[in-house]
Amino acid sequence: MELKCIVVDDEPLALGLIESYVKKTPFLNLVGSYSSAVEASSVLSTNPPDLMFLDIQMPEMNGLEFSKLVGDKTKVIFTTAFQQYALDGFKVNALDYLLKPISYTDFLNAANKALNWFKMTSGSGNNESTKGENEETKSIFVKTDYKLIQIELDKILYVEGMKDYVKIHMEDQQFPILSLMSMKALESALPAKQFMRVHRSYIVQASKIKEVERNRIVFGKTYIPVSDSYKDVFQEFIDKRMLTNQ
């Protein structure tokens, strides 16, 4: 799968850096670069890209304001030098947030996240292409300890959110994988049919649930609470699989 993308940044050096990163990433196709949100707005109505790398602090119209005008067809990855914008970025449903100076490793991690999102939300195509995409989404790449590692989705037990980090607990590893990302970003990259959000701080793999005790999911010595916000969805999941004497 190839993603059409544009870059929007009023700083020439930053614009050139992201352009160079896009050009050396095989699945990204650069279709435009713009020095302001106003300049980039014209392309959204005529030929909307799949992905936009968008600076936040810009004159005339900042990136947060501009992102609210972007249609559903275009996903946003924010790029900025100011960390305080991170929460605002996720409030407008951005896929990711890159803090300047941006390394290629960080950029690639965000780009892979976008690729996984589009693969999982794309419509069905011919059998061969669909088969290929399903095979590719059996794993994801996450950044940990300054490197990218590939994780097999089938081996994830549950994910635990801890402020700016997530802990990915695997069935074949004693210690969890720690990665700097939001729960929302990771949730968007995980197949919805396979993983279930049960709490603001927990995502579980449904097929790995072996025991439920007093509205808590039991993984060994760990008890994961099911919050009121997700209780109905979780109960529906249980009810569909419940055997009765009737």
PDB file of C-alpha atoms in Angstrom:
ATOM      1  CA  MET A   1       0.000   0.000   0.000  1.00  0.00           C
ATOM      2  CA  GLU A   2       1.224   3.521  -0.870  1.00  0.00           C
ATOM      3  CA  LEU A   3       0.113   6.640   0.992  1.00  0.00           C
ATOM      4  CA  LYS A   4      -0.101  10.018  -0.713  1.00  0.00           C
ATOM      5  CA  CYS A   5       1.140  12.674   1.676  1.00  0.00           C
ATOM      6  CA  ILE A   6       1.838  16.389   1.966  1.00  0.00           C
ATOM      7  CA  VAL A   7       4.071  18.388   4.307  1.00  0.00           C
ATOM      8  CA  VAL A   8       3.027  21.744   5.802  1.00  0.00           C
ATOM      9  CA  ASP A   9       5.591  23.820   7.727  1.00  0.00           C
ATOM     10  CA  ASP A  10       6.521  27.504   7.647  1.00  0.00           C
ATOM     11  CA  GLU A  11      10.187  26.768   8.512  1.00  0.00           C
ATOM     12  CA  PRO A  12      12.161  25.954   5.335  1.00  0.00           C
ATOM     13  CA  LEU A  13      14.685  23.732   7.135  1.00  0.00           C
ATOM     14  CA  ALA A  14      11.991  21.719   8.881  1.00  0.00           C
ATOM     15  CA  LEU A  15      10.012  21.458   5.645  1.00  0.00           C
ATOM     16  CA  GLY A  16      13.079  20.186   3.783  1.00  0.00           C
ATOM     17  CA  LEU A  17      13.889  17.626   6.493  1.00  0.00           C
ATOM     18  CA  ILE A  18      10.417  16.062   6.489  1.00  0.00           C
ATOM     19  CA  GLU A  19      10.435  16.066   2.681  1.00  0.00           C
ATOM     20  CA  SER A  20      13.688  14.084   2.711  1.00  0.00           C
ATOM     21  CA  TYR A  21      12.260  11.608   5.212  1.00  0.00           C
ATOM     22  CA  VAL A  22       9.152  11.094   3.075  1.00  0.00           C
ATOM     23  CA  LYS A  23      11.202  10.511  -0.064  1.00  0.00           C
ATOM     24  CA  LYS A  24      13.281   7.747   1.487  1.00  0.00           C
ATOM     25  CA  THR A  25      10.276   5.933   2.968  1.00  0.00           C
ATOM     26  CA  PRO A  26       9.109   3.395   0.341  1.00  0.00           C
ATOM     27  CA  PHE A  27       5.382   3.441   1.106  1.00  0.00           C
ATOM     28  CA  LEU A  28       5.069   7.261   1.174  1.00  0.00           C
ATOM     29  CA  ASN A  29       4.489   9.328  -1.957  1.00  0.00           C
ATOM     30  CA  LEU A  30       5.095  13.073  -1.584  1.00  0.00           C
ATOM     31  CA  VAL A  31       2.477  14.956  -3.607  1.00  0.00           C
ATOM     32  CA  GLY A  32       2.981  18.455  -2.201  1.00  0.00           C
ATOM     33  CA  SER A  33       4.882  20.735   0.193  1.00  0.00           C
ATOM     34  CA  TYR A  34       3.461  23.974   1.579  1.00  0.00           C
ATOM     35  CA  SER A  35       4.787  26.764   3.773  1.00  0.00           C
ATOM     36  CA  SER A  36       1.401  27.684   5.298  1.00  0.00           C
ATOM     37  CA  ALA A  37      -1.968  26.161   6.114  1.00  0.00           C
ATOM     38  CA  VAL A  38      -3.673  28.670   3.826  1.00  0.00           C
ATOM     39  CA  GLU A  39      -1.501  27.549   0.931  1.00  0.00           C
ATOM     40  CA  ALA A  40      -2.205  23.883   1.656  1.00  0.00           C
ATOM     41  CA  SER A  41      -5.971  24.325   2.027  1.00  0.00           C
ATOM     42  CA  SER A  42      -6.545  24.350  -1.735  1.00  0.00           C
ATOM     43  CA  VAL A  43      -5.341  20.756  -2.168  1.00  0.00           C
ATOM     44  CA  LEU A  44      -7.825  19.413   0.407  1.00  0.00           C
ATOM     45  CA  SER A  45     -10.838  20.128  -1.789  1.00  0.00           C
ATOM     46  CA  THR A  46      -9.287  19.159  -5.120  1.00  0.00           C
ATOM     47  CA  ASN A  47      -7.043  16.192  -4.338  1.00  0.00           C
ATOM     48  CA  PRO A  48      -7.018  15.293  -0.618  1.00  0.00           C
ATOM     49  CA  PRO A  49      -3.926  13.318   0.440  1.00  0.00           C
ATOM     50  CA  ASP A  50      -4.026  10.256   2.663  1.00  0.00           C
ATOM     51  CA  LEU A  51      -1.612  11.714   5.187  1.00  0.00           C
ATOM     52  CA  MET A  52      -0.458  15.185   6.215  1.00  0.00           C
ATOM     53  CA  PHE A  53       2.636  16.061   8.270  1.00  0.00           C
ATOM     54  CA  LEU A  54       1.487  19.323   9.819  1.00  0.00           C
ATOM     55  CA  ASP A  55       3.377  21.905  11.870  1.00  0.00           C
ATOM     56  CA  ILE A  56       1.331  23.449  14.675  1.00  0.00           C
ATOM     57  CA  GLN A  57       2.741  26.924  15.266  1.00  0.00           C
ATOM     58  CA  MET A  58       2.329  28.842  11.990  1.00  0.00           C
ATOM     59  CA  PRO A  59       1.143  32.362  11.082  1.00  0.00           C
ATOM     60  CA  GLU A  60      -2.341  33.150   9.744  1.00  0.00           C
ATOM     61  CA  MET A  61      -3.767  29.749  10.705  1.00  0.00           C
ATOM     62  CA  ASN A  62      -2.063  27.346  13.086  1.00  0.00           C
ATOM     63  CA  GLY A  63      -1.976  23.599  12.606  1.00  0.00           C
ATOM     64  CA  LEU A  64      -4.592  22.815  15.256  1.00  0.00           C
ATOM     65  CA  GLU A  65      -7.077  25.173  13.613  1.00  0.00           C
ATOM     66  CA  PHE A  66      -6.272  23.817  10.157  1.00  0.00           C
ATOM     67  CA  SER A  67      -6.644  20.183  11.271  1.00  0.00           C
ATOM     68  CA  LYS A  68     -10.287  20.861  12.150  1.00  0.00           C
ATOM     69  CA  LEU A  69     -10.937  21.703   8.482  1.00  0.00           C
ATOM     70  CA  VAL A  70      -9.382  18.470   7.227  1.00  0.00           C
ATOM     71  CA  GLY A  71     -11.869  15.872   5.996  1.00  0.00           C
ATOM     72  CA  ASP A  72     -12.082  12.240   7.042  1.00  0.00           C
ATOM     73  CA  LYS A  73     -10.012  11.106   4.065  1.00  0.00           C
ATOM     74  CA  THR A  74      -6.832  12.757   5.387  1.00  0.00           C
ATOM     75  CA  LYS A  75      -5.109  11.742   8.616  1.00  0.00           C
ATOM     76  CA  VAL A  76      -2.773  14.116  10.457  1.00  0.00           C
ATOM     77  CA  ILE A  77       0.618  13.680  12.110  1.00  0.00           C
ATOM     78  CA  PHE A  78       1.616  16.862  13.938  1.00  0.00           C
ATOM     79  CA  THR A  79       5.200  18.170  13.939  1.00  0.00           C
ATOM     80  CA  THR A  80       6.156  20.870  16.425  1.00  0.00           C
ATOM     81  CA  ALA A  81       8.892  22.148  18.710  1.00  0.00           C
ATOM     82  CA  PHE A  82       6.506  22.629  21.635  1.00  0.00           C
ATOM     83  CA  GLN A  83       5.559  19.624  23.765  1.00  0.00           C
ATOM     84  CA  GLN A  84       2.624  21.387  25.426  1.00  0.00           C
ATOM     85  CA  TYR A  85       0.613  20.914  22.219  1.00  0.00           C
ATOM     86  CA  ALA A  86       0.638  17.108  22.517  1.00  0.00           C
ATOM     87  CA  LEU A  87      -2.683  16.811  24.360  1.00  0.00           C
ATOM     88  CA  ASP A  88      -4.395  19.275  22.015  1.00  0.00           C
ATOM     89  CA  GLY A  89      -3.062  17.274  19.087  1.00  0.00           C
ATOM     90  CA  PHE A  90      -4.674  14.062  20.274  1.00  0.00           C
ATOM     91  CA  LYS A  91      -7.942  15.887  21.042  1.00  0.00           C
ATOM     92  CA  VAL A  92      -8.365  16.599  17.332  1.00  0.00           C
ATOM     93  CA  ASN A  93      -7.806  12.917  16.563  1.00  0.00           C
ATOM     94  CA  ALA A  94      -4.277  13.128  15.185  1.00  0.00           C
ATOM     95  CA  LEU A  95      -2.581   9.806  14.473  1.00  0.00           C
ATOM     96  CA  ASP A  96       0.648  10.884  16.129  1.00  0.00           C
ATOM     97  CA  TYR A  97       2.711  13.790  17.417  1.00  0.00           C
ATOM     98  CA  LEU A  98       6.386  14.335  16.532  1.00  0.00           C
ATOM     99  CA  LEU A  99       8.525  16.652  18.643  1.00  0.00           C
ATOM    100  CA  LYS A 100      11.261  18.628  16.872  1.00  0.00           C
ATOM    101  CA  PRO A 101      14.107  17.977  16.245  1.00  0.00           C
ATOM    102  CA  ILE A 102      12.654  14.895  14.553  1.00  0.00           C
ATOM    103  CA  SER A 103      14.835  11.850  13.949  1.00  0.00           C
ATOM    104  CA  TYR A 104      14.140   9.489  11.064  1.00  0.00           C
ATOM    105  CA  THR A 105      13.467   6.695  13.566  1.00  0.00           C
ATOM    106  CA  ASP A 106      10.666   8.701  15.184  1.00  0.00           C
ATOM    107  CA  PHE A 107       9.348   9.700  11.770  1.00  0.00           C
ATOM    108  CA  LEU A 108       9.328   6.093  10.529  1.00  0.00           C
ATOM    109  CA  ASN A 109       7.542   4.914  13.656  1.00  0.00           C
ATOM    110  CA  ALA A 110       4.773   7.463  13.077  1.00  0.00           C
ATOM    111  CA  ALA A 111       4.593   6.654   9.359  1.00  0.00           C
ATOM    112  CA  ASN A 112       4.264   2.939  10.102  1.00  0.00           C
ATOM    113  CA  LYS A 113       1.461   3.734  12.524  1.00  0.00           C
ATOM    114  CA  ALA A 114      -0.330   5.583   9.732  1.00  0.00           C
ATOM    115  CA  LEU A 115       0.249   2.722   7.304  1.00  0.00           C
ATOM    116  CA  ASN A 116      -1.221   0.216   9.768  1.00  0.00           C
ATOM    117  CA  TRP A 117      -4.241   2.464  10.320  1.00  0.00           C
ATOM    118  CA  PHE A 118      -4.982   2.701   6.584  1.00  0.00           C
ATOM    119  CA  LYS A 119      -4.522  -1.038   6.089  1.00  0.00           C
ATOM    120  CA  MET A 120      -6.982  -1.831   8.835  1.00  0.00           C
ATOM    121  CA  THR A 121      -9.598   0.663   7.684  1.00  0.00           C
ATOM    122  CA  SER A 122      -9.316   0.183   3.917  1.00  0.00           C
ATOM    123  CA  GLY A 123     -12.202  -1.385   2.064  1.00  0.00           C
ATOM    124  CA  SER A 124     -12.028  -4.897   0.653  1.00  0.00           C
ATOM    125  CA  GLY A 125     -10.280  -5.207  -2.661  1.00  0.00           C
ATOM    126  CA  ASN A 126      -9.552  -8.237  -4.775  1.00  0.00           C
ATOM    127  CA  ASN A 127      -8.786 -11.462  -2.945  1.00  0.00           C
ATOM    128  CA  GLU A 128      -5.054 -11.386  -3.557  1.00  0.00           C
ATOM    129  CA  SER A 129      -4.518  -7.839  -2.315  1.00  0.00           C
ATOM    130  CA  THR A 130      -6.742  -8.394   0.713  1.00  0.00           C
ATOM    131  CA  LYS A 131      -4.858 -11.556   1.559  1.00  0.00           C
ATOM    132  CA  GLY A 132      -1.552  -9.720   1.342  1.00  0.00           C
ATOM    133  CA  GLU A 133      -2.715  -6.900   3.603  1.00  0.00           C
ATOM    134  CA  ASN A 134      -4.070  -9.311   6.216  1.00  0.00           C
ATOM    135  CA  GLU A 135      -0.739 -11.077   6.305  1.00  0.00           C
ATOM    136  CA  GLU A 136       1.118  -7.785   6.784  1.00  0.00           C
ATOM    137  CA  THR A 137      -1.061  -6.668   9.695  1.00  0.00           C
ATOM    138  CA  LYS A 138      -0.183  -9.686  11.809  1.00  0.00           C
ATOM    139  CA  SER A 139       2.531  -7.547  13.370  1.00  0.00           C
ATOM    140  CA  ILE A 140       3.371  -3.920  14.145  1.00  0.00           C
ATOM    141  CA  PHE A 141       6.570  -1.976  14.767  1.00  0.00           C
ATOM    142  CA  VAL A 142       6.979   0.016  17.978  1.00  0.00           C
ATOM    143  CA  LYS A 143       9.848   2.142  19.217  1.00  0.00           C
ATOM    144  CA  THR A 144      11.570   1.124  22.438  1.00  0.00           C
ATOM    145  CA  ASP A 145      15.049   1.888  23.777  1.00  0.00           C
ATOM    146  CA  TYR A 146      15.965   3.929  20.675  1.00  0.00           C
ATOM    147  CA  LYS A 147      15.176   1.081  18.301  1.00  0.00           C
ATOM    148  CA  LEU A 148      12.209  -0.318  16.391  1.00  0.00           C
ATOM    149  CA  ILE A 149      11.025  -3.819  17.222  1.00  0.00           C
ATOM    150  CA  GLN A 150       8.401  -5.914  15.504  1.00  0.00           C
ATOM    151  CA  ILE A 151       5.642  -7.345  17.692  1.00  0.00           C
ATOM    152  CA  GLU A 152       3.411 -10.240  16.689  1.00  0.00           C
ATOM    153  CA  LEU A 153      -0.170  -9.225  17.443  1.00  0.00           C
ATOM    154  CA  ASP A 154      -1.225 -12.767  18.359  1.00  0.00           C
ATOM    155  CA  LYS A 155       1.248 -12.779  21.270  1.00  0.00           C
ATOM    156  CA  ILE A 156      -0.053  -9.626  22.962  1.00  0.00           C
ATOM    157  CA  LEU A 157      -1.974 -10.316  26.183  1.00  0.00           C
ATOM    158  CA  TYR A 158      -2.899  -6.755  27.085  1.00  0.00           C
ATOM    159  CA  VAL A 159      -1.713  -3.159  26.847  1.00  0.00           C
ATOM    160  CA  GLU A 160      -1.400  -0.875  29.846  1.00  0.00           C
ATOM    161  CA  GLY A 161      -1.378   2.923  29.479  1.00  0.00           C
ATOM    162  CA  MET A 162       0.894   5.007  31.700  1.00  0.00           C
ATOM    163  CA  LYS A 163       0.616   8.727  30.844  1.00  0.00           C
ATOM    164  CA  ASP A 164       2.893   9.223  27.814  1.00  0.00           C
ATOM    165  CA  TYR A 165       3.928   5.562  27.651  1.00  0.00           C
ATOM    166  CA  VAL A 166       2.317   2.197  27.046  1.00  0.00           C
ATOM    167  CA  LYS A 167       3.342  -1.176  28.428  1.00  0.00           C
ATOM    168  CA  ILE A 168       2.732  -4.029  25.991  1.00  0.00           C
ATOM    169  CA  HIS A 169       2.465  -7.292  27.914  1.00  0.00           C
ATOM    170  CA  MET A 170       3.376 -10.365  25.836  1.00  0.00           C
ATOM    171  CA  GLU A 171       2.497 -13.986  26.609  1.00  0.00           C
ATOM    172  CA  ASP A 172       6.034 -15.218  25.963  1.00  0.00           C
ATOM    173  CA  GLN A 173       7.998 -12.493  27.787  1.00  0.00           C
ATOM    174  CA  GLN A 174       8.562 -11.910  31.501  1.00  0.00           C
ATOM    175  CA  PHE A 175       8.789  -8.132  31.178  1.00  0.00           C
ATOM    176  CA  PRO A 176       6.510  -5.812  29.160  1.00  0.00           C
ATOM    177  CA  ILE A 177       7.651  -3.763  26.171  1.00  0.00           C
ATOM    178  CA  LEU A 178       7.730  -0.065  27.049  1.00  0.00           C
ATOM    179  CA  SER A 179       7.051   2.421  24.242  1.00  0.00           C
ATOM    180  CA  LEU A 180       6.518   6.189  24.085  1.00  0.00           C
ATOM    181  CA  MET A 181       3.066   6.603  22.504  1.00  0.00           C
ATOM    182  CA  SER A 182      -0.519   7.269  23.499  1.00  0.00           C
ATOM    183  CA  MET A 183      -3.126   4.590  24.137  1.00  0.00           C
ATOM    184  CA  LYS A 184      -5.295   6.202  21.475  1.00  0.00           C
ATOM    185  CA  ALA A 185      -2.581   5.934  18.836  1.00  0.00           C
ATOM    186  CA  LEU A 186      -1.887   2.300  19.647  1.00  0.00           C
ATOM    187  CA  GLU A 187      -5.585   1.444  19.769  1.00  0.00           C
ATOM    188  CA  SER A 188      -6.028   2.836  16.249  1.00  0.00           C
ATOM    189  CA  ALA A 189      -3.247   0.533  15.010  1.00  0.00           C
ATOM    190  CA  LEU A 190      -4.665  -2.639  16.597  1.00  0.00           C
ATOM    191  CA  PRO A 191      -7.373  -4.682  14.806  1.00  0.00           C
ATOM    192  CA  ALA A 192     -10.713  -3.870  16.412  1.00  0.00           C
ATOM    193  CA  LYS A 193     -11.982  -7.432  15.930  1.00  0.00           C
ATOM    194  CA  GLN A 194      -9.024  -8.767  17.896  1.00  0.00           C
ATOM    195  CA  PHE A 195      -8.497  -6.201  20.663  1.00  0.00           C
ATOM    196  CA  MET A 196     -10.938  -4.648  23.115  1.00  0.00           C
ATOM    197  CA  ARG A 197     -10.692  -1.460  25.178  1.00  0.00           C
ATOM    198  CA  VAL A 198     -11.993  -2.238  28.682  1.00  0.00           C
ATOM    199  CA  HIS A 199     -10.655   0.751  30.621  1.00  0.00           C
ATOM    200  CA  ARG A 200      -9.032   4.091  29.851  1.00  0.00           C
ATOM    201  CA  SER A 201      -5.731   2.448  30.836  1.00  0.00           C
ATOM    202  CA  TYR A 202      -6.191  -1.058  29.401  1.00  0.00           C
ATOM    203  CA  ILE A 203      -6.653  -2.792  26.053  1.00  0.00           C
ATOM    204  CA  VAL A 204      -6.919  -6.592  26.061  1.00  0.00           C
ATOM    205  CA  GLN A 205      -6.744  -9.239  23.380  1.00  0.00           C
ATOM    206  CA  ALA A 206     -10.184 -10.850  23.533  1.00  0.00           C
ATOM    207  CA  SER A 207      -9.036 -14.375  22.669  1.00  0.00           C
ATOM    208  CA  LYS A 208      -6.510 -14.328  25.543  1.00  0.00           C
ATOM    209  CA  ILE A 209      -9.153 -13.793  28.243  1.00  0.00           C
ATOM    210  CA  LYS A 210      -9.233 -17.005  30.283  1.00  0.00           C
ATOM    211  CA  GLU A 211     -10.827 -15.848  33.532  1.00  0.00           C
ATOM    212  CA  VAL A 212     -13.159 -13.060  34.694  1.00  0.00           C
ATOM    213  CA  GLU A 213     -13.669 -12.471  38.414  1.00  0.00           C
ATOM    214  CA  ARG A 214     -16.009  -9.815  39.832  1.00  0.00           C
ATOM    215  CA  ASN A 215     -15.926  -7.733  36.670  1.00  0.00           C
ATOM    216  CA  ARG A 216     -12.142  -7.956  36.497  1.00  0.00           C
ATOM    217  CA  ILE A 217     -10.133  -9.747  33.825  1.00  0.00           C
ATOM    218  CA  VAL A 218      -7.490 -12.028  35.327  1.00  0.00           C
ATOM    219  CA  PHE A 219      -4.096 -12.469  33.700  1.00  0.00           C
ATOM    220  CA  GLY A 220      -2.054 -14.498  36.195  1.00  0.00           C
ATOM    221  CA  LYS A 221      -1.576 -12.255  39.237  1.00  0.00           C
ATOM    222  CA  THR A 222      -2.819  -9.160  37.389  1.00  0.00           C
ATOM    223  CA  TYR A 223      -6.441  -8.042  37.748  1.00  0.00           C
ATOM    224  CA  ILE A 224      -7.637  -5.664  35.023  1.00  0.00           C
ATOM    225  CA  PRO A 225     -10.762  -3.643  35.887  1.00  0.00           C
ATOM    226  CA  VAL A 226     -13.580  -3.128  33.399  1.00  0.00           C
ATOM    227  CA  SER A 227     -14.732   0.480  33.754  1.00  0.00           C
ATOM    228  CA  ASP A 228     -18.347   1.629  33.501  1.00  0.00           C
ATOM    229  CA  SER A 229     -17.660   3.256  30.124  1.00  0.00           C
ATOM    230  CA  TYR A 230     -16.810  -0.120  28.563  1.00  0.00           C
ATOM    231  CA  LYS A 231     -18.940  -2.430  30.748  1.00  0.00           C
ATOM    232  CA  ASP A 232     -21.799  -2.835  28.248  1.00  0.00           C
ATOM    233  CA  VAL A 233     -19.512  -3.755  25.353  1.00  0.00           C
ATOM    234  CA  PHE A 234     -17.586  -6.197  27.522  1.00  0.00           C
ATOM    235  CA  GLN A 235     -20.795  -7.793  28.852  1.00  0.00           C
ATOM    236  CA  GLU A 236     -22.060  -8.235  25.290  1.00  0.00           C
ATOM    237  CA  PHE A 237     -18.793  -9.997  24.448  1.00  0.00           C
ATOM    238  CA  ILE A 238     -19.311 -12.347  27.430  1.00  0.00           C
ATOM    239  CA  ASP A 239     -23.007 -12.950  26.736  1.00  0.00           C
ATOM    240  CA  LYS A 240     -22.348 -14.080  23.164  1.00  0.00           C
ATOM    241  CA  ARG A 241     -20.040 -16.778  24.504  1.00  0.00           C
ATOM    242  CA  MET A 242     -21.936 -17.753  27.653  1.00  0.00           C
ATOM    243  CA  LEU A 243     -23.217 -21.336  27.905  1.00  0.00           C
ATOM    244  CA  THR A 244     -26.402 -21.800  29.916  1.00  0.00           C
ATOM    245  CA  ASN A 245     -28.464 -24.766  31.097  1.00  0.00           C
ATOM    246  CA  GLN A 246     -31.520 -23.569  29.193  1.00  0.00           C
TER     247      GLN A 246
END
